Amino acid sequence: MTDAAPLMTLKADLFAEAQRLGFVACGITTAAPDGARAEALDAWLAEGMHGTMGWMEARAHQRRSPQDLWGEAQSVIALGMSYAPAHDPLALAEVGTHGRISVYAQGADYHDIVKKALKALARWLVAEAGKRGFGEVGVKVFTDTAPVMEKPLGAQAGLGWQGKHTNLVSRQHGSWLLLGEIYTTLSFAPDVPERDHCGSCHACQSACPTDAFPAPYRLDARRCISYLTIEYAGAIPLEFRKALGNRIYGCDDCLAVCPWNKFAEAAHANRAFLPRAELAAPRLAELLELDDAGFRALFSGSPIKRIGRNRFVRNCLYAAGNSGVAELYPVVARLRGDPDPVVAEAAEWALEELANAFVI
Ligand code: B12
Ligand code: SF4
Ligand code: SF4
């Protein structure tokens, strides 16, 4: 055996363990800095495309490269968990009585599910490396919330490529992968990056209801419905309200139209992400009745709980205003007196929209 051989065997066993823990994609890349990646982040931030997500800027110096976050990191183990839906995510688009929740948020909170599996895999790696004579190995795990550039790292590790909608697309799992990483002090041989397979397709850009792509591979978050409904506090600017349609948490449109999804099998999705019946097709009339306690009870264990009752009801009011459903008028009218000024204003707007639709 050469020196590299035991590390290659460990890598192969690591990938098998990752699969056992529910990851459908696994690859490794170097933790060394990449100038182009850091520059693209800086340019995006300098143009203000992150909007009010000040946390993107606050730790940008650590986000630029794994070694800026943790100097001892040598390799990045990039992992993907599938949440491929069994049903068409756009099926409820024209159903005014119901709200649409993006696919990733219809089941259990992926932060909990992915983090748990990452921690189990990291523990396995430390134990196995010790047993196999690699000495003490350092590991850190991340998903979503840490200052890590997950998509470019995943692409560099060969999980897929960043499509024109900017998310990572996989030839096997389409646009439906959630990402996580393990930074480690072990120096694994890197995998080959996946090349771009978008070709002349521009389906995602054409599908975007708010024209949020100033150019292919570039997203202006300030125009994205995912940002507006999840990250943005306050009254959503009037210019976007109609385009929200009945989307009440996130948006899937650019992901859902990607032709590579035809290879994604719902059977590969982690079962924890199976939609909860009440979140797959939620009735606006019921959601508009939620108070704080009701909101917390309904969204316990769901990523939606993070945005709180007021922001969620605000979104439901815009959907009600766009619904053309006269029966929602009295439910909406009750929210005019809501103590939250943003909710109260959204109710006024929705009433006017409903009145215009029916000349009440
Ligand atoms: C901030 C953020 C958002 C923001 C901004 C999104 C964005 N595109 O940056 C908002 C709130 C809008 C958002 C929305 C969503 N998000 Co989000 N989000 C993040 C977060 C926290 C950081 C992303 C980031 O670094 N953005 C900064 C920009 C600069 O990075 P970038 O998009 O990679 O930019 C690259 C390109 O612009 C490229 N580039 C620039 N110019 C050019 C020119 C050319 C020619 C080329 C080729 C490339 C290129 O270089 C840049 C650097 O690589 C990550 C988690 C993480 N820690 O990474 C999750 C993450 C990206 N989100 C995720 C998801 C699932 C979503 C939603 C689908 C949720 C939903 N259904 O509503 C939507 C999708 C919207 C979309 N089309 O991107 C997943 C994506 C998984 C995947 N398969 O890629 C992630 C990775 C979370 C996770 N752990 O799984 N998100
Ligand atoms: S998530 Fe929706 S609003 Fe955001 S870029 Fe994609 S299609 Fe546009
Ligand atoms: S829809 Fe087309 S352009 Fe967009 S990511 Fe998929 S293949 Fe690429």
Tab-separated table of C-alpha atoms and ligand atoms in Angstrom:
chain	number	residue	atom	x	y	z
A	1	MET	CA	0.000	0.000	0.000
A	2	THR	CA	1.205	3.568	-0.768
A	3	ASP	CA	0.749	6.327	1.868
A	4	ALA	CA	-2.323	7.596	0.043
A	5	ALA	CA	-4.012	4.198	-0.081
A	6	PRO	CA	-5.304	4.058	3.534
A	7	LEU	CA	-6.777	7.554	3.100
A	8	MET	CA	-8.483	6.454	-0.119
A	9	THR	CA	-9.963	3.458	1.674
A	10	LEU	CA	-11.169	5.740	4.487
A	11	LYS	CA	-12.746	8.034	1.871
A	12	ALA	CA	-14.590	5.148	0.216
A	13	ASP	CA	-15.859	3.916	3.594
A	14	LEU	CA	-16.849	7.482	4.525
A	15	PHE	CA	-18.998	7.763	1.378
A	16	ALA	CA	-20.681	4.441	2.199
A	17	GLU	CA	-21.391	5.633	5.759
A	18	ALA	CA	-22.756	8.956	4.412
A	19	GLN	CA	-25.173	7.016	2.242
A	20	ARG	CA	-26.244	4.875	5.190
A	21	LEU	CA	-27.022	8.078	7.101
A	22	GLY	CA	-29.312	9.369	4.347
A	23	PHE	CA	-27.035	11.476	2.138
A	24	VAL	CA	-27.511	10.732	-1.557
A	25	ALA	CA	-24.560	12.844	-2.712
A	26	CYS	CA	-21.083	13.087	-1.257
A	27	GLY	CA	-17.838	14.575	-2.580
A	28	ILE	CA	-14.637	16.128	-1.322
A	29	THR	CA	-12.817	19.325	-2.196
A	30	THR	CA	-9.907	21.294	-0.807
A	31	ALA	CA	-10.391	23.855	1.974
A	32	ALA	CA	-7.843	26.165	0.309
A	33	PRO	CA	-8.981	29.651	-0.769
A	34	ASP	CA	-10.435	30.206	-4.242
A	35	GLY	CA	-10.026	33.784	-5.445
A	36	ALA	CA	-12.843	33.731	-8.022
A	37	ARG	CA	-15.360	32.401	-5.497
A	38	ALA	CA	-14.465	35.078	-2.946
A	39	GLU	CA	-14.588	37.834	-5.583
A	40	ALA	CA	-18.050	36.749	-6.739
A	41	LEU	CA	-19.296	36.977	-3.151
A	42	ASP	CA	-17.712	40.400	-2.661
A	43	ALA	CA	-19.239	41.687	-5.912
A	44	TRP	CA	-22.704	40.404	-4.950
A	45	LEU	CA	-22.494	42.072	-1.550
A	46	ALA	CA	-21.061	45.299	-2.986
A	47	GLU	CA	-24.079	45.557	-5.311
A	48	GLY	CA	-26.357	45.233	-2.279
A	49	MET	CA	-28.064	42.129	-3.688
A	50	HIS	CA	-28.338	40.626	-0.197
A	51	GLY	CA	-30.823	43.353	0.760
A	52	THR	CA	-31.479	43.355	4.501
A	53	MET	CA	-29.595	40.081	5.148
A	54	GLY	CA	-26.897	41.901	7.103
A	55	TRP	CA	-25.634	38.555	8.413
A	56	MET	CA	-24.348	37.750	4.912
A	57	GLU	CA	-22.071	40.770	5.122
A	58	ALA	CA	-21.186	40.568	8.806
A	59	ARG	CA	-19.139	37.390	8.474
A	60	ALA	CA	-18.210	37.690	4.793
A	61	HIS	CA	-14.522	37.470	5.728
A	62	GLN	CA	-15.154	33.914	7.027
A	63	ARG	CA	-17.565	33.002	4.223
A	64	ARG	CA	-14.980	33.633	1.490
A	65	SER	CA	-13.022	30.459	2.186
A	66	PRO	CA	-13.145	27.475	4.575
A	67	GLN	CA	-9.676	28.349	5.890
A	68	ASP	CA	-10.793	31.891	6.703
A	69	LEU	CA	-13.401	30.356	8.991
A	70	TRP	CA	-11.124	27.656	10.409
A	71	GLY	CA	-7.406	27.873	9.635
A	72	GLU	CA	-6.751	24.185	10.300
A	73	ALA	CA	-9.261	22.878	7.751
A	74	GLN	CA	-7.660	20.909	4.917
A	75	SER	CA	-10.647	19.276	3.181
A	76	VAL	CA	-14.350	19.946	2.793
A	77	ILE	CA	-16.668	16.929	2.703
A	78	ALA	CA	-19.726	18.194	0.813
A	79	LEU	CA	-23.008	16.330	1.271
A	80	GLY	CA	-26.465	16.474	-0.245
A	81	MET	CA	-29.775	15.143	1.065
A	82	SER	CA	-32.654	14.794	-1.392
A	83	TYR	CA	-36.083	16.334	-0.868
A	84	ALA	CA	-37.400	15.497	-4.334
A	85	PRO	CA	-41.198	15.921	-4.248
A	86	ALA	CA	-43.604	13.193	-5.353
A	87	HIS	CA	-46.099	15.775	-6.627
A	88	ASP	CA	-45.854	18.812	-8.908
A	89	PRO	CA	-44.808	21.692	-6.603
A	90	LEU	CA	-46.678	24.157	-8.819
A	91	ALA	CA	-50.005	22.274	-8.746
A	92	LEU	CA	-51.707	24.724	-6.335
A	93	ALA	CA	-50.627	27.827	-8.237
A	94	GLU	CA	-54.144	28.674	-9.408
A	95	VAL	CA	-56.039	27.583	-6.280
A	96	GLY	CA	-57.038	30.815	-4.540
A	97	THR	CA	-58.429	29.224	-1.387
A	98	HIS	CA	-55.028	27.710	-0.515
A	99	GLY	CA	-51.535	28.988	0.191
A	100	ARG	CA	-48.355	27.492	-1.260
A	101	ILE	CA	-45.472	26.547	1.012
A	102	SER	CA	-42.181	25.716	-0.687
A	103	VAL	CA	-41.346	22.024	-0.834
A	104	TYR	CA	-38.384	22.127	1.553
A	105	ALA	CA	-40.600	23.529	4.316
A	106	GLN	CA	-43.548	21.119	4.098
A	107	GLY	CA	-41.941	18.461	6.292
A	108	ALA	CA	-39.476	18.422	9.182
A	109	ASP	CA	-36.928	21.224	9.582
A	110	TYR	CA	-33.975	20.261	7.376
A	111	HIS	CA	-31.566	22.120	9.641
A	112	ASP	CA	-32.285	19.530	12.361
A	113	ILE	CA	-32.290	16.508	10.040
A	114	VAL	CA	-29.150	17.391	8.058
A	115	LYS	CA	-27.260	18.577	11.169
A	116	LYS	CA	-28.006	15.338	13.018
A	117	ALA	CA	-26.731	13.207	10.124
A	118	LEU	CA	-23.651	15.447	9.688
A	119	LYS	CA	-22.782	15.073	13.360
A	120	ALA	CA	-23.167	11.291	13.187
A	121	LEU	CA	-20.930	11.126	10.105
A	122	ALA	CA	-18.317	13.410	11.712
A	123	ARG	CA	-18.269	11.222	14.841
A	124	TRP	CA	-17.813	8.149	12.641
A	125	LEU	CA	-14.924	9.819	10.787
A	126	VAL	CA	-13.090	10.806	13.985
A	127	ALA	CA	-13.481	7.296	15.444
A	128	GLU	CA	-12.455	5.485	12.239
A	129	ALA	CA	-9.486	7.783	11.593
A	130	GLY	CA	-8.302	7.103	15.148
A	131	LYS	CA	-8.680	3.324	14.726
A	132	ARG	CA	-6.818	3.420	11.409
A	133	GLY	CA	-3.817	5.327	12.781
A	134	PHE	CA	-4.451	8.835	11.419
A	135	GLY	CA	-4.213	10.258	14.942
A	136	GLU	CA	-6.448	13.013	16.249
A	137	VAL	CA	-8.658	14.450	13.521
A	138	GLY	CA	-10.487	17.792	13.746
A	139	VAL	CA	-14.006	18.205	12.320
A	140	LYS	CA	-16.651	20.937	12.166
A	141	VAL	CA	-20.141	20.531	10.664
A	142	PHE	CA	-22.302	23.131	8.918
A	143	THR	CA	-25.612	23.469	7.161
A	144	ASP	CA	-27.160	26.688	5.875
A	145	THR	CA	-26.687	29.081	8.780
A	146	ALA	CA	-22.868	29.184	9.066
A	147	PRO	CA	-20.647	31.506	6.985
A	148	VAL	CA	-19.942	28.844	4.369
A	149	MET	CA	-20.415	29.100	0.580
A	150	GLU	CA	-22.238	25.811	0.299
A	151	LYS	CA	-23.201	25.838	-3.383
A	152	PRO	CA	-19.782	26.576	-4.929
A	153	LEU	CA	-18.118	24.160	-2.483
A	154	GLY	CA	-20.634	21.445	-3.399
A	155	ALA	CA	-20.024	22.092	-7.110
A	156	GLN	CA	-16.259	21.971	-6.630
A	157	ALA	CA	-16.659	18.639	-4.799
A	158	GLY	CA	-18.545	17.224	-7.797
A	159	LEU	CA	-22.095	17.091	-6.338
A	160	GLY	CA	-23.484	19.064	-9.259
A	161	TRP	CA	-23.127	22.506	-10.852
A	162	GLN	CA	-24.549	25.907	-10.020
A	163	GLY	CA	-27.375	26.299	-12.512
A	164	LYS	CA	-28.551	29.580	-13.997
A	165	HIS	CA	-30.963	29.810	-11.044
A	166	THR	CA	-27.760	29.795	-8.895
A	167	ASN	CA	-28.693	26.659	-6.924
A	168	LEU	CA	-26.757	23.431	-7.195
A	169	VAL	CA	-28.250	21.060	-9.786
A	170	SER	CA	-27.397	17.378	-9.785
A	171	ARG	CA	-27.652	15.052	-12.766
A	172	GLN	CA	-29.233	12.430	-10.484
A	173	HIS	CA	-31.307	14.582	-8.107
A	174	GLY	CA	-32.156	17.706	-10.124
A	175	SER	CA	-32.584	20.902	-8.093
A	176	TRP	CA	-33.808	19.055	-4.996
A	177	LEU	CA	-30.715	18.700	-2.825
A	178	LEU	CA	-30.191	20.281	0.580
A	179	LEU	CA	-26.534	20.836	1.370
A	180	GLY	CA	-24.271	20.323	4.379
A	181	GLU	CA	-20.512	20.150	4.925
A	182	ILE	CA	-17.885	18.683	7.200
A	183	TYR	CA	-14.632	20.633	7.389
A	184	THR	CA	-11.783	18.378	8.454
A	185	THR	CA	-8.053	18.523	9.177
A	186	LEU	CA	-7.572	15.365	7.061
A	187	SER	CA	-6.139	15.946	3.578
A	188	PHE	CA	-8.289	13.776	1.331
A	189	ALA	CA	-7.726	13.660	-2.423
A	190	PRO	CA	-10.241	16.086	-3.971
A	191	ASP	CA	-12.979	14.912	-6.337
A	192	VAL	CA	-13.456	16.312	-9.827
A	193	PRO	CA	-15.810	19.339	-10.059
A	194	GLU	CA	-19.020	18.811	-12.053
A	195	ARG	CA	-19.228	20.792	-15.281
A	196	ASP	CA	-22.130	23.059	-16.218
A	197	HIS	CA	-24.976	21.208	-17.980
A	198	CYS	CA	-27.382	24.157	-18.440
A	199	GLY	CA	-26.514	24.629	-22.102
A	200	SER	CA	-28.928	26.963	-23.913
A	201	CYS	CA	-31.767	26.320	-21.425
A	202	HIS	CA	-33.177	29.360	-19.620
A	203	ALA	CA	-36.376	27.842	-18.203
A	204	CYS	CA	-35.631	28.996	-14.648
A	205	GLN	CA	-35.085	32.602	-15.673
A	206	SER	CA	-38.278	32.689	-17.749
A	207	ALA	CA	-40.293	31.156	-14.879
A	208	CYS	CA	-39.329	33.747	-12.268
A	209	PRO	CA	-42.423	35.840	-11.452
A	210	THR	CA	-40.433	38.819	-10.153
A	211	ASP	CA	-37.621	38.946	-12.685
A	212	ALA	CA	-35.059	38.338	-9.960
A	213	PHE	CA	-32.209	37.276	-12.263
A	214	PRO	CA	-30.348	40.310	-13.663
A	215	ALA	CA	-28.241	37.779	-15.610
A	216	PRO	CA	-27.858	34.005	-15.746
A	217	TYR	CA	-26.112	32.677	-12.598
A	218	ARG	CA	-26.862	35.883	-10.691
A	219	LEU	CA	-29.741	36.399	-8.302
A	220	ASP	CA	-30.864	39.727	-6.893
A	221	ALA	CA	-32.230	38.476	-3.582
A	222	ARG	CA	-34.146	41.746	-3.052
A	223	ARG	CA	-36.544	40.702	-5.838
A	224	CYS	CA	-36.794	37.020	-4.891
A	225	ILE	CA	-40.056	35.789	-3.336
A	226	SER	CA	-38.097	33.455	-1.099
A	227	TYR	CA	-36.297	36.463	0.402
A	228	LEU	CA	-39.429	38.628	0.524
A	229	THR	CA	-41.604	36.030	2.284
A	230	ILE	CA	-38.957	34.530	4.611
A	231	GLU	CA	-36.172	37.009	5.273
A	232	TYR	CA	-37.807	40.389	4.758
A	233	ALA	CA	-39.424	42.058	7.760
A	234	GLY	CA	-41.881	44.877	7.229
A	235	ALA	CA	-44.365	45.579	4.474
A	236	ILE	CA	-43.410	43.918	1.192
A	237	PRO	CA	-43.072	46.638	-1.494
A	238	LEU	CA	-46.265	47.085	-3.546
A	239	GLU	CA	-44.510	46.277	-6.838
A	240	PHE	CA	-44.093	42.622	-5.742
A	241	ARG	CA	-47.397	41.896	-4.031
A	242	LYS	CA	-49.354	40.716	-7.069
A	243	ALA	CA	-46.440	38.530	-8.191
A	244	LEU	CA	-46.482	36.717	-4.841
A	245	GLY	CA	-49.680	34.960	-5.982
A	246	ASN	CA	-50.491	32.438	-3.261
A	247	ARG	CA	-46.864	31.799	-2.176
A	248	ILE	CA	-46.822	32.185	1.589
A	249	TYR	CA	-43.394	30.767	2.447
A	250	GLY	CA	-40.561	30.614	-0.066
A	251	CYS	CA	-40.814	29.902	-3.770
A	252	ASP	CA	-40.011	26.856	-5.903
A	253	ASP	CA	-40.785	28.094	-9.391
A	254	CYS	CA	-37.239	28.344	-10.778
A	255	LEU	CA	-36.324	24.972	-9.256
A	256	ALA	CA	-39.516	23.208	-10.351
A	257	VAL	CA	-39.124	23.964	-14.066
A	258	CYS	CA	-35.566	22.639	-14.333
A	259	PRO	CA	-35.462	19.808	-16.911
A	260	TRP	CA	-32.875	17.930	-14.843
A	261	ASN	CA	-35.587	17.202	-12.259
A	262	LYS	CA	-36.872	14.409	-14.492
A	263	PHE	CA	-34.031	12.259	-13.159
A	264	ALA	CA	-34.876	13.051	-9.523
A	265	GLU	CA	-36.780	10.268	-7.800
A	266	ALA	CA	-39.035	11.031	-4.842
A	267	ALA	CA	-38.055	7.613	-3.495
A	268	HIS	CA	-34.560	9.026	-2.825
A	269	ALA	CA	-35.904	11.831	-0.648
A	270	ASN	CA	-35.321	11.597	3.073
A	271	ARG	CA	-38.617	10.492	4.626
A	272	ALA	CA	-38.401	13.286	7.207
A	273	PHE	CA	-39.115	15.713	4.359
A	274	LEU	CA	-42.372	14.038	3.355
A	275	PRO	CA	-45.015	16.777	3.382
A	276	ARG	CA	-47.204	17.097	6.457
A	277	ALA	CA	-50.788	16.929	5.154
A	278	GLU	CA	-51.732	20.286	6.720
A	279	LEU	CA	-48.727	22.016	5.101
A	280	ALA	CA	-48.972	20.448	1.639
A	281	ALA	CA	-52.261	22.209	0.889
A	282	PRO	CA	-53.028	24.678	3.704
A	283	ARG	CA	-56.297	26.643	3.630
A	284	LEU	CA	-55.805	30.404	3.841
A	285	ALA	CA	-58.993	30.862	5.888
A	286	GLU	CA	-57.506	28.708	8.662
A	287	LEU	CA	-54.015	30.224	8.533
A	288	LEU	CA	-55.437	33.740	8.803
A	289	GLU	CA	-56.979	32.796	12.173
A	290	LEU	CA	-53.605	31.905	13.736
A	291	ASP	CA	-52.568	33.697	16.904
A	292	ASP	CA	-49.075	33.333	18.410
A	293	ALA	CA	-49.879	30.132	20.297
A	294	GLY	CA	-51.674	28.567	17.323
A	295	PHE	CA	-48.769	29.472	15.047
A	296	ARG	CA	-46.203	27.935	17.382
A	297	ALA	CA	-48.258	24.749	17.764
A	298	LEU	CA	-48.823	24.317	14.016
A	299	PHE	CA	-45.193	24.957	13.091
A	300	SER	CA	-43.423	23.127	15.872
A	301	GLY	CA	-40.529	21.197	14.240
A	302	SER	CA	-40.956	23.140	10.981
A	303	PRO	CA	-38.514	25.725	9.553
A	304	ILE	CA	-41.479	28.103	9.231
A	305	LYS	CA	-41.571	28.714	12.995
A	306	ARG	CA	-38.465	30.903	12.595
A	307	ILE	CA	-40.357	33.748	10.865
A	308	GLY	CA	-42.973	34.114	13.607
A	309	ARG	CA	-46.738	34.569	13.430
A	310	ASN	CA	-46.812	38.194	12.241
A	311	ARG	CA	-44.621	37.727	9.169
A	312	PHE	CA	-46.432	34.523	8.259
A	313	VAL	CA	-49.904	36.059	8.581
A	314	ARG	CA	-48.650	39.071	6.570
A	315	ASN	CA	-47.775	36.654	3.731
A	316	CYS	CA	-51.169	34.930	3.985
A	317	LEU	CA	-52.903	38.312	3.719
A	318	TYR	CA	-51.118	39.129	0.459
A	319	ALA	CA	-52.177	35.691	-0.831
A	320	ALA	CA	-55.772	36.391	0.259
A	321	GLY	CA	-55.649	39.718	-1.585
A	322	ASN	CA	-54.530	37.886	-4.715
A	323	SER	CA	-57.043	35.049	-4.301
A	324	GLY	CA	-60.233	36.430	-5.787
A	325	VAL	CA	-62.080	34.385	-3.120
A	326	ALA	CA	-64.928	36.465	-1.699
A	327	GLU	CA	-65.369	34.141	1.325
A	328	LEU	CA	-62.013	35.355	2.670
A	329	TYR	CA	-63.269	38.947	3.004
A	330	PRO	CA	-64.640	38.686	6.600
A	331	VAL	CA	-61.583	36.771	7.857
A	332	VAL	CA	-59.298	39.395	6.344
A	333	ALA	CA	-61.450	42.254	7.667
A	334	ARG	CA	-60.912	41.062	11.242
A	335	LEU	CA	-57.153	41.537	10.821
A	336	ARG	CA	-57.505	45.259	10.069
A	337	GLY	CA	-57.345	45.838	13.799
A	338	ASP	CA	-54.319	43.595	14.373
A	339	PRO	CA	-51.826	45.067	16.885
A	340	ASP	CA	-48.996	44.484	14.399
A	341	PRO	CA	-48.986	47.471	12.002
A	342	VAL	CA	-47.561	45.430	9.112
A	343	VAL	CA	-50.339	42.834	9.468
A	344	ALA	CA	-52.973	45.584	9.736
A	345	GLU	CA	-51.680	47.304	6.564
A	346	ALA	CA	-51.526	43.991	4.685
A	347	ALA	CA	-55.178	43.387	5.671
A	348	GLU	CA	-56.185	46.827	4.306
A	349	TRP	CA	-54.384	46.064	1.041
A	350	ALA	CA	-55.981	42.617	0.752
A	351	LEU	CA	-59.472	44.019	1.393
A	352	GLU	CA	-59.010	46.563	-1.347
A	353	GLU	CA	-57.794	43.891	-3.760
A	354	LEU	CA	-60.753	41.631	-2.914
A	355	ALA	CA	-63.174	44.543	-3.226
A	356	ASN	CA	-61.729	45.432	-6.627
A	357	ALA	CA	-62.079	41.826	-7.745
A	358	PHE	CA	-65.761	41.675	-6.768
A	359	VAL	CA	-66.789	45.333	-6.789
A	360	ILE	CA	-68.088	44.818	-3.236
B	1	B12	C1	-28.545	33.757	1.292
B	1	B12	C2	-29.297	32.516	0.864
B	1	B12	C3	-30.506	32.685	0.182
B	1	B12	C4	-30.969	34.051	-0.325
B	1	B12	C5	-30.131	34.413	-1.577
B	1	B12	C6	-30.018	33.244	-2.577
B	1	B12	C7	-28.756	33.242	-3.415
B	1	B12	N1	-28.892	32.740	-4.635
B	1	B12	O1	-27.692	33.662	-2.967
B	1	B12	C8	-32.481	33.789	-0.586
B	1	B12	C9	-33.275	34.151	0.649
B	1	B12	C10	-33.077	34.521	-1.776
B	1	B12	C11	-32.485	32.269	-0.757
B	1	B12	C12	-33.468	31.588	-1.451
B	1	B12	C13	-33.484	30.217	-1.628
B	1	B12	N2	-32.683	29.317	-1.027
B	1	B12	CO1	-31.166	29.811	-0.001
B	1	B12	N3	-29.464	30.147	0.918
B	1	B12	C14	-28.787	31.232	1.148
B	1	B12	C15	-27.455	30.898	1.825
B	1	B12	C16	-27.608	31.153	3.330
B	1	B12	C17	-26.236	31.657	1.285
B	1	B12	C18	-26.129	31.686	-0.260
B	1	B12	C19	-25.000	32.595	-0.719
B	1	B12	O2	-23.863	32.414	-0.326
B	1	B12	N4	-25.327	33.594	-1.547
B	1	B12	C20	-24.326	34.560	-2.023
B	1	B12	C21	-24.117	34.429	-3.518
B	1	B12	C22	-23.008	35.386	-3.959
B	1	B12	O3	-23.686	33.131	-3.759
B	1	B12	P1	-24.033	32.273	-5.065
B	1	B12	O4	-25.478	32.264	-5.359
B	1	B12	O5	-23.326	30.993	-4.873
B	1	B12	O6	-23.309	33.197	-6.155
B	1	B12	C23	-22.532	32.615	-7.124
B	1	B12	C24	-22.973	32.965	-8.507
B	1	B12	O7	-23.549	34.245	-8.472
B	1	B12	C25	-21.668	32.881	-9.230
B	1	B12	N5	-21.537	33.883	-10.259
B	1	B12	C26	-21.517	35.213	-10.179
B	1	B12	N6	-21.384	35.744	-11.386
B	1	B12	C27	-21.300	34.716	-12.244
B	1	B12	C28	-21.156	34.700	-13.612
B	1	B12	C29	-21.076	33.452	-14.259
B	1	B12	C30	-20.926	33.466	-15.735
B	1	B12	C31	-21.132	32.256	-13.514
B	1	B12	C32	-21.008	30.925	-14.167
B	1	B12	C33	-21.316	32.302	-12.132
B	1	B12	C34	-21.389	33.532	-11.530
B	1	B12	O8	-20.615	33.049	-8.313
B	1	B12	C35	-21.139	33.215	-7.039
B	1	B12	C36	-20.238	32.498	-6.070
B	1	B12	O9	-20.148	31.122	-6.357
B	1	B12	C37	-27.327	29.360	1.491
B	1	B12	C38	-26.657	28.522	2.583
B	1	B12	C39	-25.151	28.718	2.582
B	1	B12	N7	-24.575	28.920	3.747
B	1	B12	O10	-24.532	28.680	1.523
B	1	B12	C40	-28.802	28.909	1.282
B	1	B12	C41	-29.078	27.928	0.142
B	1	B12	C42	-28.344	28.419	-1.071
B	1	B12	N8	-30.498	28.063	-0.090
B	1	B12	C43	-31.095	26.977	-0.453
B	1	B12	C44	-32.457	26.880	-0.868
B	1	B12	C45	-33.067	25.500	-0.923
B	1	B12	C46	-33.161	28.040	-1.231
B	1	B12	C47	-34.539	28.118	-1.916
B	1	B12	C48	-34.776	27.050	-2.965
B	1	B12	C49	-35.637	28.052	-0.815
B	1	B12	C50	-37.068	28.214	-1.317
B	1	B12	N9	-37.684	27.185	-1.886
B	1	B12	O11	-37.648	29.265	-1.162
B	1	B12	C51	-34.477	29.542	-2.543
B	1	B12	C52	-33.915	29.508	-3.976
B	1	B12	C53	-33.787	30.859	-4.632
B	1	B12	C54	-32.686	30.890	-5.687
B	1	B12	N10	-33.022	30.812	-6.949
B	1	B12	O12	-31.482	30.933	-5.310
B	1	B12	C55	-30.128	25.799	-0.475
B	1	B12	C56	-29.780	25.475	-1.928
B	1	B12	C57	-29.471	23.995	-2.162
B	1	B12	C58	-28.952	23.773	-3.554
B	1	B12	N11	-29.278	22.627	-4.136
B	1	B12	O13	-28.262	24.603	-4.114
B	1	B12	C59	-28.918	26.368	0.378
B	1	B12	C60	-27.538	25.897	-0.047
B	1	B12	C61	-29.190	25.960	1.854
B	1	B12	C62	-28.853	24.493	2.121
B	1	B12	N12	-28.024	24.221	3.123
B	1	B12	O14	-29.302	23.577	1.449
B	1	B12	N13	-31.384	31.700	-0.173
B	2	SF4	S1	-37.305	31.389	-5.926
B	2	SF4	FE1	-39.028	32.249	-7.119
B	2	SF4	S2	-38.803	34.482	-7.001
B	2	SF4	FE2	-36.839	33.556	-6.301
B	2	SF4	S3	-35.594	33.486	-8.138
B	2	SF4	FE3	-36.644	31.512	-8.058
B	2	SF4	S4	-38.553	31.809	-9.255
B	2	SF4	FE4	-37.688	33.851	-8.823
B	3	SF4	S1	-33.766	25.343	-15.623
B	3	SF4	FE1	-32.258	25.150	-17.292
B	3	SF4	S2	-30.919	26.946	-17.062
B	3	SF4	FE2	-32.054	26.706	-15.139
B	3	SF4	S3	-30.721	25.497	-13.824
B	3	SF4	FE3	-32.070	24.030	-14.875
B	3	SF4	S4	-30.934	23.432	-16.736
B	3	SF4	FE4	-29.959	25.285	-15.927
